[in-house]
Structure formats: C-alpha cells, structure tokens
Short mmCIF file of C-alpha atoms and ligand atoms in Angstrom, two decimals:
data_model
loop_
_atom_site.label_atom_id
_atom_site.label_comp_id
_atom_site.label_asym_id
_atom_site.label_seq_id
_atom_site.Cartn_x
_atom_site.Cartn_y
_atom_site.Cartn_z
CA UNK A 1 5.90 23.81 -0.71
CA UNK A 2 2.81 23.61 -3.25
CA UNK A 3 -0.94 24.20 -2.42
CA UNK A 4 -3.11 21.84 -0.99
CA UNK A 5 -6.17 20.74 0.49
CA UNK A 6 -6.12 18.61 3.16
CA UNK A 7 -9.48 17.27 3.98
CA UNK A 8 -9.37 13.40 5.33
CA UNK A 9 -12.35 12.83 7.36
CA UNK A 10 -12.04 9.27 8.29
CA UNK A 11 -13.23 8.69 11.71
CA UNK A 12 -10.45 6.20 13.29
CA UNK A 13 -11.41 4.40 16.62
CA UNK A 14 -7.79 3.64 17.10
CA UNK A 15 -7.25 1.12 19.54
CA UNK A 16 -7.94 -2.22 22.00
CA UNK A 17 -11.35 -3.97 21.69
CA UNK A 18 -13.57 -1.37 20.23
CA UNK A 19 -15.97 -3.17 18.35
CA UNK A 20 -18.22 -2.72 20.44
CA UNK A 21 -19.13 0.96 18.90
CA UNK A 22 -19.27 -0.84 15.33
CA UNK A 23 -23.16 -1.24 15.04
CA UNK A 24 -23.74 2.09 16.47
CA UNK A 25 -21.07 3.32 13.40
CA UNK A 26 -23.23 1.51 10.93
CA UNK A 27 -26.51 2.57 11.79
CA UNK A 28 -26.15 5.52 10.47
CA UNK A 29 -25.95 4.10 7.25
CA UNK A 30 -28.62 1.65 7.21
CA UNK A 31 -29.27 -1.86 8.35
CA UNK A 32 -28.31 -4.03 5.03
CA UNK A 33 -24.47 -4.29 4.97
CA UNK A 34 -22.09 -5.74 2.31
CA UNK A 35 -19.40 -7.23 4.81
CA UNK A 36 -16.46 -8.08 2.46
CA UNK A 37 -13.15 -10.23 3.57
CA UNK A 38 -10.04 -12.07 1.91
CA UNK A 39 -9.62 -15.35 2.04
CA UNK A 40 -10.60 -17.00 5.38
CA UNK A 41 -7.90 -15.01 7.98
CA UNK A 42 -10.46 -13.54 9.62
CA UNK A 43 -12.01 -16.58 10.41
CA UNK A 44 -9.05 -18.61 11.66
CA UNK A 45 -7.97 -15.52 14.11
CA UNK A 46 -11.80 -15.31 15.20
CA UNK A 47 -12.53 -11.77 14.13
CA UNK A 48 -15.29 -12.82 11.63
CA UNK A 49 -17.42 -14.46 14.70
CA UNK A 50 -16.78 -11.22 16.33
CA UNK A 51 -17.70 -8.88 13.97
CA UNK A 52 -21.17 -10.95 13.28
CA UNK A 53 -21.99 -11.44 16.71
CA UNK A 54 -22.13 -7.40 16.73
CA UNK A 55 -23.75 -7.23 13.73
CA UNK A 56 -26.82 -9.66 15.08
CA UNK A 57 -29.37 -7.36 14.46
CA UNK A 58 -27.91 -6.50 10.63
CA UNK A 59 -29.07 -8.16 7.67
CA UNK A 60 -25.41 -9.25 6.04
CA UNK A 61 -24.24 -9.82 2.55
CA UNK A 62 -21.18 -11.82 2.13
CA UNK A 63 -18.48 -10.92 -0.56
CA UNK A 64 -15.87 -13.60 0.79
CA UNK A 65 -12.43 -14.55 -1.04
CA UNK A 66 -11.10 -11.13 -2.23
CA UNK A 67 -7.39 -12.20 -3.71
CA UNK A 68 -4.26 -10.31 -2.92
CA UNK A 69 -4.03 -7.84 -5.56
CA UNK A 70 -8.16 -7.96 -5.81
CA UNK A 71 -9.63 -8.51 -9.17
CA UNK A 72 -11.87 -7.06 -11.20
CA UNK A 73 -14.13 -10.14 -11.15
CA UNK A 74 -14.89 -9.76 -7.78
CA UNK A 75 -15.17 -6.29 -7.76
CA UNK A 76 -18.39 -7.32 -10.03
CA UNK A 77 -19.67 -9.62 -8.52
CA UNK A 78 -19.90 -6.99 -5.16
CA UNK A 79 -21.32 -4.37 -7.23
CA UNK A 80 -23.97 -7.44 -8.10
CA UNK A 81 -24.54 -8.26 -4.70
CA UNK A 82 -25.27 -4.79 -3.76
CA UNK A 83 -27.76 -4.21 -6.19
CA UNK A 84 -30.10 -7.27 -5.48
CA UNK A 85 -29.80 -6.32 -2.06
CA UNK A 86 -30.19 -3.01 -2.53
CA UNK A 87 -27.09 -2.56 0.52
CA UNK A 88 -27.09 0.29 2.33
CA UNK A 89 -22.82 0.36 3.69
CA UNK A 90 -19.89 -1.75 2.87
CA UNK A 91 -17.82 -3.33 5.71
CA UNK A 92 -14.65 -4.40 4.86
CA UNK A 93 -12.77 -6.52 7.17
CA UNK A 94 -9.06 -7.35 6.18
CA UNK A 95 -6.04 -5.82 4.76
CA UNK A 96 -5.23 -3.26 1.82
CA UNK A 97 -6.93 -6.23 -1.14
CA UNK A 98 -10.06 -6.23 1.52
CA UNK A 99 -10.61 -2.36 1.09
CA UNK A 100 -9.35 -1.63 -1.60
CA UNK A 101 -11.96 -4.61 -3.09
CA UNK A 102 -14.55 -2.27 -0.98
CA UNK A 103 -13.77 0.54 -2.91
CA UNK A 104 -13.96 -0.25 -6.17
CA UNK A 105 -16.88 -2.09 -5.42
CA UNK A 106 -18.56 1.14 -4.52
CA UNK A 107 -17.54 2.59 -7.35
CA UNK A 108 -18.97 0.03 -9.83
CA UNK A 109 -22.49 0.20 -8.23
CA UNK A 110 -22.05 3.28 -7.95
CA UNK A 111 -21.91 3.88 -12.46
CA UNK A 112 -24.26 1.03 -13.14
CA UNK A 113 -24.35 2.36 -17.14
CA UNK A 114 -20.61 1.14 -17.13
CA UNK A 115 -18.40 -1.79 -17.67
CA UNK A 116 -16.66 -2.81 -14.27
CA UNK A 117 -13.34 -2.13 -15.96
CA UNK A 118 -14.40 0.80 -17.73
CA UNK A 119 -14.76 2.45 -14.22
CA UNK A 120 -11.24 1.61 -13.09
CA UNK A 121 -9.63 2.76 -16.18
CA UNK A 122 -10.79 6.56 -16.10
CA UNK A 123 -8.69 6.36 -12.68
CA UNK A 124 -10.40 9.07 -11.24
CA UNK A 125 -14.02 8.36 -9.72
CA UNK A 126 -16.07 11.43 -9.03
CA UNK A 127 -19.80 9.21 -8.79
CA UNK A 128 -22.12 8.28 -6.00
CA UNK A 129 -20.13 5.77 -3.67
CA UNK A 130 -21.86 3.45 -0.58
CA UNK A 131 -20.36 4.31 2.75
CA UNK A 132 -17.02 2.35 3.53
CA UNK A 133 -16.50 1.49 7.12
CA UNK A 134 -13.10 -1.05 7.49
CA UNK A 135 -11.71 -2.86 10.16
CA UNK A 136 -8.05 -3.32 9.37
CA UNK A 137 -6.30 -6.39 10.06
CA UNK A 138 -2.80 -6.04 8.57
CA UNK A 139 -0.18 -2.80 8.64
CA UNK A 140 0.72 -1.84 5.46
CA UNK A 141 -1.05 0.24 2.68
CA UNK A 142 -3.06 3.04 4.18
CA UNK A 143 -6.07 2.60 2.82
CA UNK A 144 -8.24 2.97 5.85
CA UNK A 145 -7.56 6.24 5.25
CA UNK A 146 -7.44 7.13 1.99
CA UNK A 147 -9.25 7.91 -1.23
CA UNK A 148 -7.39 5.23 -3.82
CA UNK A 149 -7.74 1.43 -4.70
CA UNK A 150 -5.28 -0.67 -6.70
CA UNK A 151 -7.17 -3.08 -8.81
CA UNK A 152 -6.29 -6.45 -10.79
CA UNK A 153 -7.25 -7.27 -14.69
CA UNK A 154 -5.92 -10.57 -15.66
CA UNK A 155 -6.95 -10.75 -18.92
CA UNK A 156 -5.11 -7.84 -19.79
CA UNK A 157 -2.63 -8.25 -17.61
CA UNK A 158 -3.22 -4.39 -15.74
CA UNK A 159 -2.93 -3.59 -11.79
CA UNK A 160 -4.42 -0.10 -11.90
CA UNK A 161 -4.79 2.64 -9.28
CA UNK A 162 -8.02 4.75 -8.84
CA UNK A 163 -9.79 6.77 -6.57
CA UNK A 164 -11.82 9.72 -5.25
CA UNK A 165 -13.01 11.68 -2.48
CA UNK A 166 -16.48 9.56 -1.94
CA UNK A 167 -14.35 6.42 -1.67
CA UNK A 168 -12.51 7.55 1.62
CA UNK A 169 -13.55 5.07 4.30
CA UNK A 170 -16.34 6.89 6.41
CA UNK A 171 -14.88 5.30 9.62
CA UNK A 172 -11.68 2.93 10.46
CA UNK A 173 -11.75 0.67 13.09
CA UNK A 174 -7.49 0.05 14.32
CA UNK A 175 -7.20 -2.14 16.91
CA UNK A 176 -3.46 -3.29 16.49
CA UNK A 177 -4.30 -6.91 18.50
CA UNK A 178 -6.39 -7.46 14.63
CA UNK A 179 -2.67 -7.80 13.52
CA UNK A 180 -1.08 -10.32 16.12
CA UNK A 181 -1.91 -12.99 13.29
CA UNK A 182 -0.54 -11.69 10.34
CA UNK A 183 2.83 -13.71 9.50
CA UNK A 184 5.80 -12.92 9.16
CA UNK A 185 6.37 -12.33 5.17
CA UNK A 186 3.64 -9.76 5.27
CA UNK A 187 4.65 -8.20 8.48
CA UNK A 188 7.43 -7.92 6.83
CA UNK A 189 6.18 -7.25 3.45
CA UNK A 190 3.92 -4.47 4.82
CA UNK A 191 6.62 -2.38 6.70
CA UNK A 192 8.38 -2.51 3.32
CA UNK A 193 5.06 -1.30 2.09
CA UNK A 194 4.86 1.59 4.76
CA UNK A 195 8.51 2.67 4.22
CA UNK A 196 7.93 2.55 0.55
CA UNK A 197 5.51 5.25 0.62
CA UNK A 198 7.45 7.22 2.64
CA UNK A 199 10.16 7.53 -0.02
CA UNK A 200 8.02 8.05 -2.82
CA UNK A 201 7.07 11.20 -0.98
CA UNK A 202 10.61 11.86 0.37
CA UNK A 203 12.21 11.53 -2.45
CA UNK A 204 10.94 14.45 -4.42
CA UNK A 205 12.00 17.67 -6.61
CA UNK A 206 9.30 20.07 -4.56
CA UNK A 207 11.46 22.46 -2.55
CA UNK A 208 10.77 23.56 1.33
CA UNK A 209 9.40 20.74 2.17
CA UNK A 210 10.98 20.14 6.43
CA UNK A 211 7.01 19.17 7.59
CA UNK A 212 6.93 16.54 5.30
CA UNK A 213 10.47 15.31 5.71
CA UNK A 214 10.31 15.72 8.97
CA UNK A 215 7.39 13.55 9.51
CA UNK A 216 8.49 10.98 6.77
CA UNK A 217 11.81 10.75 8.64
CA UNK A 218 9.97 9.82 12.08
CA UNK A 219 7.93 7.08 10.70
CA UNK A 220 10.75 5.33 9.07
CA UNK A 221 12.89 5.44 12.19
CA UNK A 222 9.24 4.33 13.17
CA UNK A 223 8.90 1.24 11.57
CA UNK A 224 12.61 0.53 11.32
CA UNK A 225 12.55 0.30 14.86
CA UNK A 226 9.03 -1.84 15.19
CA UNK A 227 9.13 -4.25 11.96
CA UNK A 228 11.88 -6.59 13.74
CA UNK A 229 10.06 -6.23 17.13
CA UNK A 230 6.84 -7.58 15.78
CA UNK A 231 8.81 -10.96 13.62
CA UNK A 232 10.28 -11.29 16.96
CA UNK A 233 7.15 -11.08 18.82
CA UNK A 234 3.98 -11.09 16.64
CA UNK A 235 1.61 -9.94 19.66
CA UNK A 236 3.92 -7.38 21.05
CA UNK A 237 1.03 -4.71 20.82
CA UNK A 238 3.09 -1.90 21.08
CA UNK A 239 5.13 -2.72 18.58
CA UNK A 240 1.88 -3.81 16.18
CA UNK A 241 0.35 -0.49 17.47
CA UNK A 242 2.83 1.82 15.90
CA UNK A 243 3.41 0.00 12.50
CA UNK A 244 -0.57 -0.16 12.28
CA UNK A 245 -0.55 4.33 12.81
CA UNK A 246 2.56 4.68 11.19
CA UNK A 247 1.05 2.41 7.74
CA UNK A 248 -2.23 5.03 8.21
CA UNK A 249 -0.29 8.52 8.33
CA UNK A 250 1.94 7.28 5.47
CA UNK A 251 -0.59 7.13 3.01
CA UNK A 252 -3.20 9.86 4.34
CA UNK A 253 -2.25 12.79 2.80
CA UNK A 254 0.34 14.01 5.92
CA UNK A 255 3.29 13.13 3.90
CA UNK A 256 2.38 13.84 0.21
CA UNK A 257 0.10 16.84 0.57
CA UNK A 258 2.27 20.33 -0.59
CA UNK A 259 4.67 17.61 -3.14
CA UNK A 260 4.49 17.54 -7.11
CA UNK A 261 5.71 14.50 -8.79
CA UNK A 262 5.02 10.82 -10.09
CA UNK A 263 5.72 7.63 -7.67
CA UNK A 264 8.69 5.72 -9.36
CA UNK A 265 8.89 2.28 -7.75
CA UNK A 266 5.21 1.55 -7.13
CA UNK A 267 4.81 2.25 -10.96
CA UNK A 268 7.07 -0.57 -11.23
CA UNK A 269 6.33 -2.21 -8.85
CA UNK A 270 2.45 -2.76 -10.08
CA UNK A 271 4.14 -4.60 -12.85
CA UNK A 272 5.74 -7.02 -11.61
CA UNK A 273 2.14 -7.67 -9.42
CA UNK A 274 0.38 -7.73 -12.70
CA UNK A 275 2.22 -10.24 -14.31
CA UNK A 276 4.08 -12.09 -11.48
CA UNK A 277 0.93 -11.80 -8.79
CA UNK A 278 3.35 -11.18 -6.72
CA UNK A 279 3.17 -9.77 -3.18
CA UNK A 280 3.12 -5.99 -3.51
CA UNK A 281 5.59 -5.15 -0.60
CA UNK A 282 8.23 -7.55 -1.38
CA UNK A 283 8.67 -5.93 -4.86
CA UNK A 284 8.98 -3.06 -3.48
CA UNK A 285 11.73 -3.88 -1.32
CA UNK A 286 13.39 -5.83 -4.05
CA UNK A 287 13.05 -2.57 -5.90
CA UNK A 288 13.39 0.14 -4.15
CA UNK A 289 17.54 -0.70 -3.55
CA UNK A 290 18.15 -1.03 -7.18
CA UNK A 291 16.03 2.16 -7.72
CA UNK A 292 17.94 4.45 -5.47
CA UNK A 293 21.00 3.07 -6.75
CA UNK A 294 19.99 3.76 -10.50
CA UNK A 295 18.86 7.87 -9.73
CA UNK A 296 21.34 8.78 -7.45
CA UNK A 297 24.06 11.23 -8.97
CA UNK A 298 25.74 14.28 -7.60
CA UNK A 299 23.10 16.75 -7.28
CA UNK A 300 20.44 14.50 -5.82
CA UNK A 301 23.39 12.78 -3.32
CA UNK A 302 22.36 15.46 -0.50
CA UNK A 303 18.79 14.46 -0.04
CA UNK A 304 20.23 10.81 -0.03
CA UNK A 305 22.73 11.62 2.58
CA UNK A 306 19.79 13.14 4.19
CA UNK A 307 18.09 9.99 4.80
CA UNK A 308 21.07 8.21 5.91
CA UNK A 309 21.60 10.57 8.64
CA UNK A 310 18.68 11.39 10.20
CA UNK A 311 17.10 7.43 9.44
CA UNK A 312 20.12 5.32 9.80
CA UNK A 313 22.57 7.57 11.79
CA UNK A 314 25.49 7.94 9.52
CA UNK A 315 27.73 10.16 10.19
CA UNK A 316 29.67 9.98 7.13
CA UNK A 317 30.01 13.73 5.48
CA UNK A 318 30.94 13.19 2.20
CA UNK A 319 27.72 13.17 0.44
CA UNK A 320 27.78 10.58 -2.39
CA UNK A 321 29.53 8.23 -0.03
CA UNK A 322 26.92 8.48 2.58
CA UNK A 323 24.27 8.06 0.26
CA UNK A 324 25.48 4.86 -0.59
CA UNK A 325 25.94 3.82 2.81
CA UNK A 326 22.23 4.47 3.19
CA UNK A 327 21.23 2.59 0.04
CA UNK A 328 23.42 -0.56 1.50
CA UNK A 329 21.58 0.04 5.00
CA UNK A 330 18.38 -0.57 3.07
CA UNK A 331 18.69 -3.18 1.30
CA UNK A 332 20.50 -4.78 4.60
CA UNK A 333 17.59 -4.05 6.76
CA UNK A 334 14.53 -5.77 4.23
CA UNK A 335 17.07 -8.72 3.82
CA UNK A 336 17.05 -8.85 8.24
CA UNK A 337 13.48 -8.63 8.26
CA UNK A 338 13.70 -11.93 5.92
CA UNK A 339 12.07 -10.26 2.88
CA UNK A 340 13.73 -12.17 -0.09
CA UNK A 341 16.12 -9.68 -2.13
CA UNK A 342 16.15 -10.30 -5.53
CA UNK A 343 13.05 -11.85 -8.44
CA UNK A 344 14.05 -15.25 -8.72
CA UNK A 345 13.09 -15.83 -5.55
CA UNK A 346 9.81 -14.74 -5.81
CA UNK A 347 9.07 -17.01 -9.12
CA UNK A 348 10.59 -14.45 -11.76
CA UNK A 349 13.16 -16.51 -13.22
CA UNK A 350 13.76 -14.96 -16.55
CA UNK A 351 13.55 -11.41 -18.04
CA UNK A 352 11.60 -12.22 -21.20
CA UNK A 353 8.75 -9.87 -19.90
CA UNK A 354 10.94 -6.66 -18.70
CA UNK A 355 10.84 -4.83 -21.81
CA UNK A 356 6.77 -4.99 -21.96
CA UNK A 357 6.46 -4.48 -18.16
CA UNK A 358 8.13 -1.34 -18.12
CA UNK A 359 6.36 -0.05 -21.65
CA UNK A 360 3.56 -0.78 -19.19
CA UNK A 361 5.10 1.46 -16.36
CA UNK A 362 6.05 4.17 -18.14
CA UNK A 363 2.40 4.57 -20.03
CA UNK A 364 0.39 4.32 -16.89
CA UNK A 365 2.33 7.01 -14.74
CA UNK A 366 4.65 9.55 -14.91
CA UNK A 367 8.00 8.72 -14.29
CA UNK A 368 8.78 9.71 -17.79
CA UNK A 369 8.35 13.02 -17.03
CA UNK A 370 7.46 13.82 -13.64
CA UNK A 371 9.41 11.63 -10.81
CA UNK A 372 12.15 12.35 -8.77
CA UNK A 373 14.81 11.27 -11.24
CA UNK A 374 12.65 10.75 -14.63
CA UNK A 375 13.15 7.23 -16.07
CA UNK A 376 12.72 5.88 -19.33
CA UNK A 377 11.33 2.29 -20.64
CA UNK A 378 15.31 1.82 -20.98
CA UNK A 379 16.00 3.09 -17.00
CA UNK A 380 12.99 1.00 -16.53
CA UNK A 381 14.33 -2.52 -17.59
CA UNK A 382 17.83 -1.86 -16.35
CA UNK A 383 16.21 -1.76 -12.70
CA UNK A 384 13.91 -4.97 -13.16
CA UNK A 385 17.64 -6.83 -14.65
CA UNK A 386 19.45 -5.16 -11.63
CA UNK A 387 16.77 -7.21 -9.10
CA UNK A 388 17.70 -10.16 -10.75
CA UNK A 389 20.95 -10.90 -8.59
CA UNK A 390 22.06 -9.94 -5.48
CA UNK A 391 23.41 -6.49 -5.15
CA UNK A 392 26.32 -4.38 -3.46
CA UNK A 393 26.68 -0.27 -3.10
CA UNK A 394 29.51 0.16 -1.29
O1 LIG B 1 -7.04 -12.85 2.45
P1 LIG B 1 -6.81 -13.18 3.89
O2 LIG B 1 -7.13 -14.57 4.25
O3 LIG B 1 -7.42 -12.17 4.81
O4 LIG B 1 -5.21 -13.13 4.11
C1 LIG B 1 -4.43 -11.97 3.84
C2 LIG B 1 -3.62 -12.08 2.57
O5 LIG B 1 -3.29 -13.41 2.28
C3 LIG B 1 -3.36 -11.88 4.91
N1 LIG B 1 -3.83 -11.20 6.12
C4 LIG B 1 -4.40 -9.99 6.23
N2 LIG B 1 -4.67 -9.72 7.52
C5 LIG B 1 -4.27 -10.81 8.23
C6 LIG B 1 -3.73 -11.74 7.34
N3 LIG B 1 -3.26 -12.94 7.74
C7 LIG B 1 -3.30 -13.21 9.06
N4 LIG B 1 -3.79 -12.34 9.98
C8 LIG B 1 -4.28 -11.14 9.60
N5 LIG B 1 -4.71 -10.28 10.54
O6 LIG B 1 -2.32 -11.12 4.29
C9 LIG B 1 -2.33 -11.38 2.90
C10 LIG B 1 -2.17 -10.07 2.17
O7 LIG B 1 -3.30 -9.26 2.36
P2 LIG B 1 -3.50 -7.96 1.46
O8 LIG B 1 -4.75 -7.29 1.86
O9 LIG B 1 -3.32 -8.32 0.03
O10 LIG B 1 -2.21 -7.09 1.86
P3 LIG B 1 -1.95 -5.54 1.83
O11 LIG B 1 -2.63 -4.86 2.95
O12 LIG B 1 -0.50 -5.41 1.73
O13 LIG B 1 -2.65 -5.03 0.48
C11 LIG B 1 -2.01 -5.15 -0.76
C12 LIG B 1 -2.85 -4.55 -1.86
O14 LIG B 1 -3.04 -3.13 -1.67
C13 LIG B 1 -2.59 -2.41 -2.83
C14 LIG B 1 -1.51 -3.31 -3.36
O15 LIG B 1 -1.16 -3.00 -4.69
C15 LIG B 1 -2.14 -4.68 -3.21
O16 LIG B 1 -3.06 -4.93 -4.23
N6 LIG B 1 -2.21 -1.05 -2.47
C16 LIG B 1 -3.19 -0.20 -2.10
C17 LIG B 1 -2.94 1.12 -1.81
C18 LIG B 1 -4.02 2.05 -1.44
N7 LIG B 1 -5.27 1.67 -1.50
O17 LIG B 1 -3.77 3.19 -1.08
C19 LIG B 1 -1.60 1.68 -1.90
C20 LIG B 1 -0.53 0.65 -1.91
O18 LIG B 1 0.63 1.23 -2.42
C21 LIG B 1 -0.86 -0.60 -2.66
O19 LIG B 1 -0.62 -0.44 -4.04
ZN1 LIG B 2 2.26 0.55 -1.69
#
C-alpha cells in the first residue's frame, strides 16, 4: 500500500428530512447565497419550494439550468453572478452536473485575472474557493464528498476533470427520499456510475491493498444488490439509502487512497460525453465490459477471478475461465438494470470519430503509461469499435 493523506472533512447530515438544520449550516457562511440547480427536477419533486421556504430569511441568487455534463458557459455566468452579488456560499441542489457546476464556479471567482477555461485546464485548483454546501438528489458520482469537478467545452469539444482541496463541499445534506424521483435510466445509469469507480480503484497494479478491496468488494455486492430494488421500487428508501452512501464512499478517498495508477474507462469514457453528450454512466457500462475483456490476460486473470468470487459468487477455480464468467456477469447485470449495451443505441452510429476520441484519451490521462493494463490510441479505438455490437465472453 502507498502513502496517503486522508483528510475529507465534509460534514454529511445523512438522512430523513433534515433540512431543517440547512440555514443554521449556512449561516456560518454568510447570508447572500448562490443556490445553483439543473434543469427544473427539483421543482417538479418539490424540493426547490422546500429548500427556499428555509432559506426565507437569505438573500438568494439563482444559477438555474446547469446541463448534464455542465458547461463552461455556465460555469461563467455563476462566477458573474457571484461577483455582482458579492455571494457569500454556494448551494447546490441536484446531482453530480449540479455540484460539480458549484465547483468550478468557485473556482472561476475564485482567479478573477483568468479565462473561465483557463482555470479548468491547469486541472489542479489551489485558489481561494466560496464555501460549497450540496443537497444531493441523485446516487451516483460522489461529489458531495469530494475535491474534483468534470467540466464541458463545446467549442473544443473537451470534458475535463479538476479539482482541489478548497473545493470539497463544506457540508452534504443526504436524505435518500431526495432520490425517490430520479428515473429509471439514471438510477440505473448512476449505479453503473458507483460501480465504475469502484473498479477503477480495484483494478490496480498497487500491491497489499485487502482494505481497499475489501471495501470496494462490499459496495459492489452493495449496489448490485440495491440498483434492481430501487427500478423496482423507486421510493423503497432503504434501498435509495444505501446506493445514495455507497455512491459517497466510492468516490471519497476510502477506496483510492494508498493506490497508484491512471483511471482507464472514465478517460474514455469522457470522450464519448464530449462528443456524443452522452450520459456519463451509461458509457461507462457500455465500456467497462469491452474494457475488461480487452486487459485481461494470464497474469492479471487472478484479480479478475477475484471479483467474480467474492462479487458474483463464482465458484469456478480455473482463473482465466472465471474471469470471464465475471466479465459476462457484468455486462448481464447493466443490460437487467435496462442500461442499453452497446453506442448505437445511445446515438453513436458510426466510428468516424474513434481515432480522434481516443488521441483525446490518451493525451488527457494516463492510461498510456500508468493504468492497470496501459493502453494505447490503438487499444483505445479497438474498445470504442468493440461497443459497437453486442458482445459475448464466454
Ligand atoms: O437537471 P435536473 O432537472 O436536475 O435533472 C437531472 C439530470 O437530467 C436528473 N436528476 C437529478 N436528480 C434528480 C433528477 N431527476 C429526478 N429526480 C431527481 N432527484 O438526472 C439527470 C442527470 O443529472 P446529473 O447531475 O448530470 O447526473 P450525475 O449525478 O450522474 O452527474 C454526472 C456528471 O458528473 C460527472 C460526470 O462526468 C457528469 O458530467 N462526474 C463527476 C465526478 C466527480 N465530481 O467526482 C466523478 C464522476 O466520475 C463523473 O465524471
Ligand atoms: Zn464517474
């Protein structure tokens, strides 16, 4: 296991009907609050009356319509609103877009000298930031409590991550009944989401590593278990309540900390967002199959057969087979949950764009060098033509 500092200090008021401690929360900061939400969910489920009525004695700043896969245009026009209102916190009511939007928002206002996009592409932000309080409404990236933000640039068609330790929400409001309305494609979409970060810190070179593969394993029996339960039964709250702490611990730090090594199918995967705008869990699911499929070989066949047993029960001893079995089980259990399994049907009808795309991956990360099973632009575009059709591993 490597060094590292674990130091996440997000407050979380985890649990049923707790807004009432939100104004108490955001005094502290001040009284003028940016309160920033997607596009209108919050206001069809009811939270949005809720979380003004609270807020009565607040003077409120709306940024209102952050996209899926938030863009940099609206990341300005925050940072704007924050400076003629000279805004004391940031509330950010929604899902991952919602606070991640939050975030870089801080960020800009916080490096007022700078272009918006100029701030996002150093990656790492080390500047003044406004306190970030969220409320989270849908189970999937972990950002309530974490340091990073994934950002949109059409014009050059870049999704970029970037963070920093004074972007980590102050406090986190979970209250897993915020979820009852999300749908199914992005219940679904954000379990894929959850379990996707899980293997980009399972599946990993650093040796000695049982805490975090321990804990890794447990929240994707986790949300294995819960994902179907809540498309059955969308307010089943505990069901919602362990996909919303399982989405939080496995992106906090609790399963990366102590591991080397580049991500391999969210580089890809911010690709396909960046020039598809597609949803960012179903790529990964489409992925994540084809991905396994491509690394495994002999030597990495154990930690494979790893995951099979102690996620999907598999008893099978012969390692390469059982690996496969659990590859198979994979892609069998996104296709259940009703994610759709291969590009075309999510709008990507042709390859024409592959080769660029994974140029793209390879220079903003590195799986070139430093992932699990390195990968090349060639390894690259052999996985997006793979997702193309329907697939089979055993
Ligand atoms: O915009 P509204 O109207 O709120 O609707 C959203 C949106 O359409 C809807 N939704 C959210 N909560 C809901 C709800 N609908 C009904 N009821 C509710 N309670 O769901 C749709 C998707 O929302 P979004 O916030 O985009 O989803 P998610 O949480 O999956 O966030 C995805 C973004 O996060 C980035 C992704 O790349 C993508 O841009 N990521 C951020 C990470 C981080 N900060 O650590 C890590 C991740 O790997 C990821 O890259
Ligand atoms: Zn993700």
């Amino acid at each position: 296991m490597n060094n590292f500092t674990f130091n996440v200090g997000t407050d979380i008021r985890f649990g049923k009907d707790r807004l009432g401690e939100l104004a108490p929360v955001l005094t502290d900061f001040g009284k003028t609050i940016l309160l920033v939400y997607g596009g209108g969910s919050i206001k069809k489920n009811g939270l949005y009356d809720r979380v003004l009525k609270e807020l009565s004695d607040f003077h409120i700043i709306e940024l209102a319509g952050v996209e899926p896969n938030p863009r940099i245009e609206t990341v300005a026009k925050g940072a704007k609103l924050c400076a003629e209102n000279k805004v004391d916190a940031i509330l950010a009511v929604g899902g991952g877009s919602t606070i991640d939007c939050a975030k870089a928002v801080a960020a800009v206002y916080g490096s007022p000298k700078e272009e918006p996009w100029a701030v996002i592409e150093k990656r790492n932000y080390d500047g003044p930031a406004l306190p970030i309080v969220t409320i989270l409404t849908l189970a999937a990236t972990g950002s309530e409590m974490n340091r990073g933000a994934v950002i949109t640039n059409w014009q050059t068609n870049q999704k970029l991550g970037m963070g920093g330790k004074n972007l980590l929400p102050k406090v986190s409001f979970l209250d897993p009944q915020n979820t009852y309305s999300v749908g199914k494609y992005q219940t679904a979409a954000g379990s894929a989401d959850i379990m996707s970060h899980l293997f980009e810190n399972y599946f990993n070179n650093t040796p000695a590593t049982d805490v975090q593969d321990g804990i890794s394993e447990g929240l994707m029996r986790t949300v294995t278990k819960n994902c179907p339960i809540a498309l059955k039964t969308p307010t089943d709250y505990d069901a919602r309540a362990n996909l919303m702490w399982a989405s939080t611990l496995a992106l906090n730090g609790l399963t990366g900390n102590g591991k080397g090594g580049a991500w391999s199918c969210h580089a890809m995967e911010h690709e396909l967002s960046a020039f598809y705008d597609i949803t960012h869990g179903i790529g990964l699911a489409i992925l994540t199959p084809r991905w396994m499929h491509h690394v495994l070989n002999e030597e990495n066949a154990p930690k494979f057969a790893q995951y099979g047993r102690n996620v999907w029960g598999i008893t099978e001893t012969v390692p390469m087979m059982a690996a496969r079995m659990a590859i198979q089980k994979t892609y069998d259990y996104f296709k259940a949950c009703g994610i759709p399994m291969t590009l075309p049907e999510v709008g990507i009808e042709d390859d024409s764009k592959f080769e660029e795309m994974a140029k793209q991956a390879v220079a903003y990360s590195a799986i070139a060098t430093d992932a699990f099973v390195p990968l090349q632009v060639e390894d690259v575009v052999k996985i997006y033509q793979a997702s193309m059709t329907e697939q089979s591993y055993l």
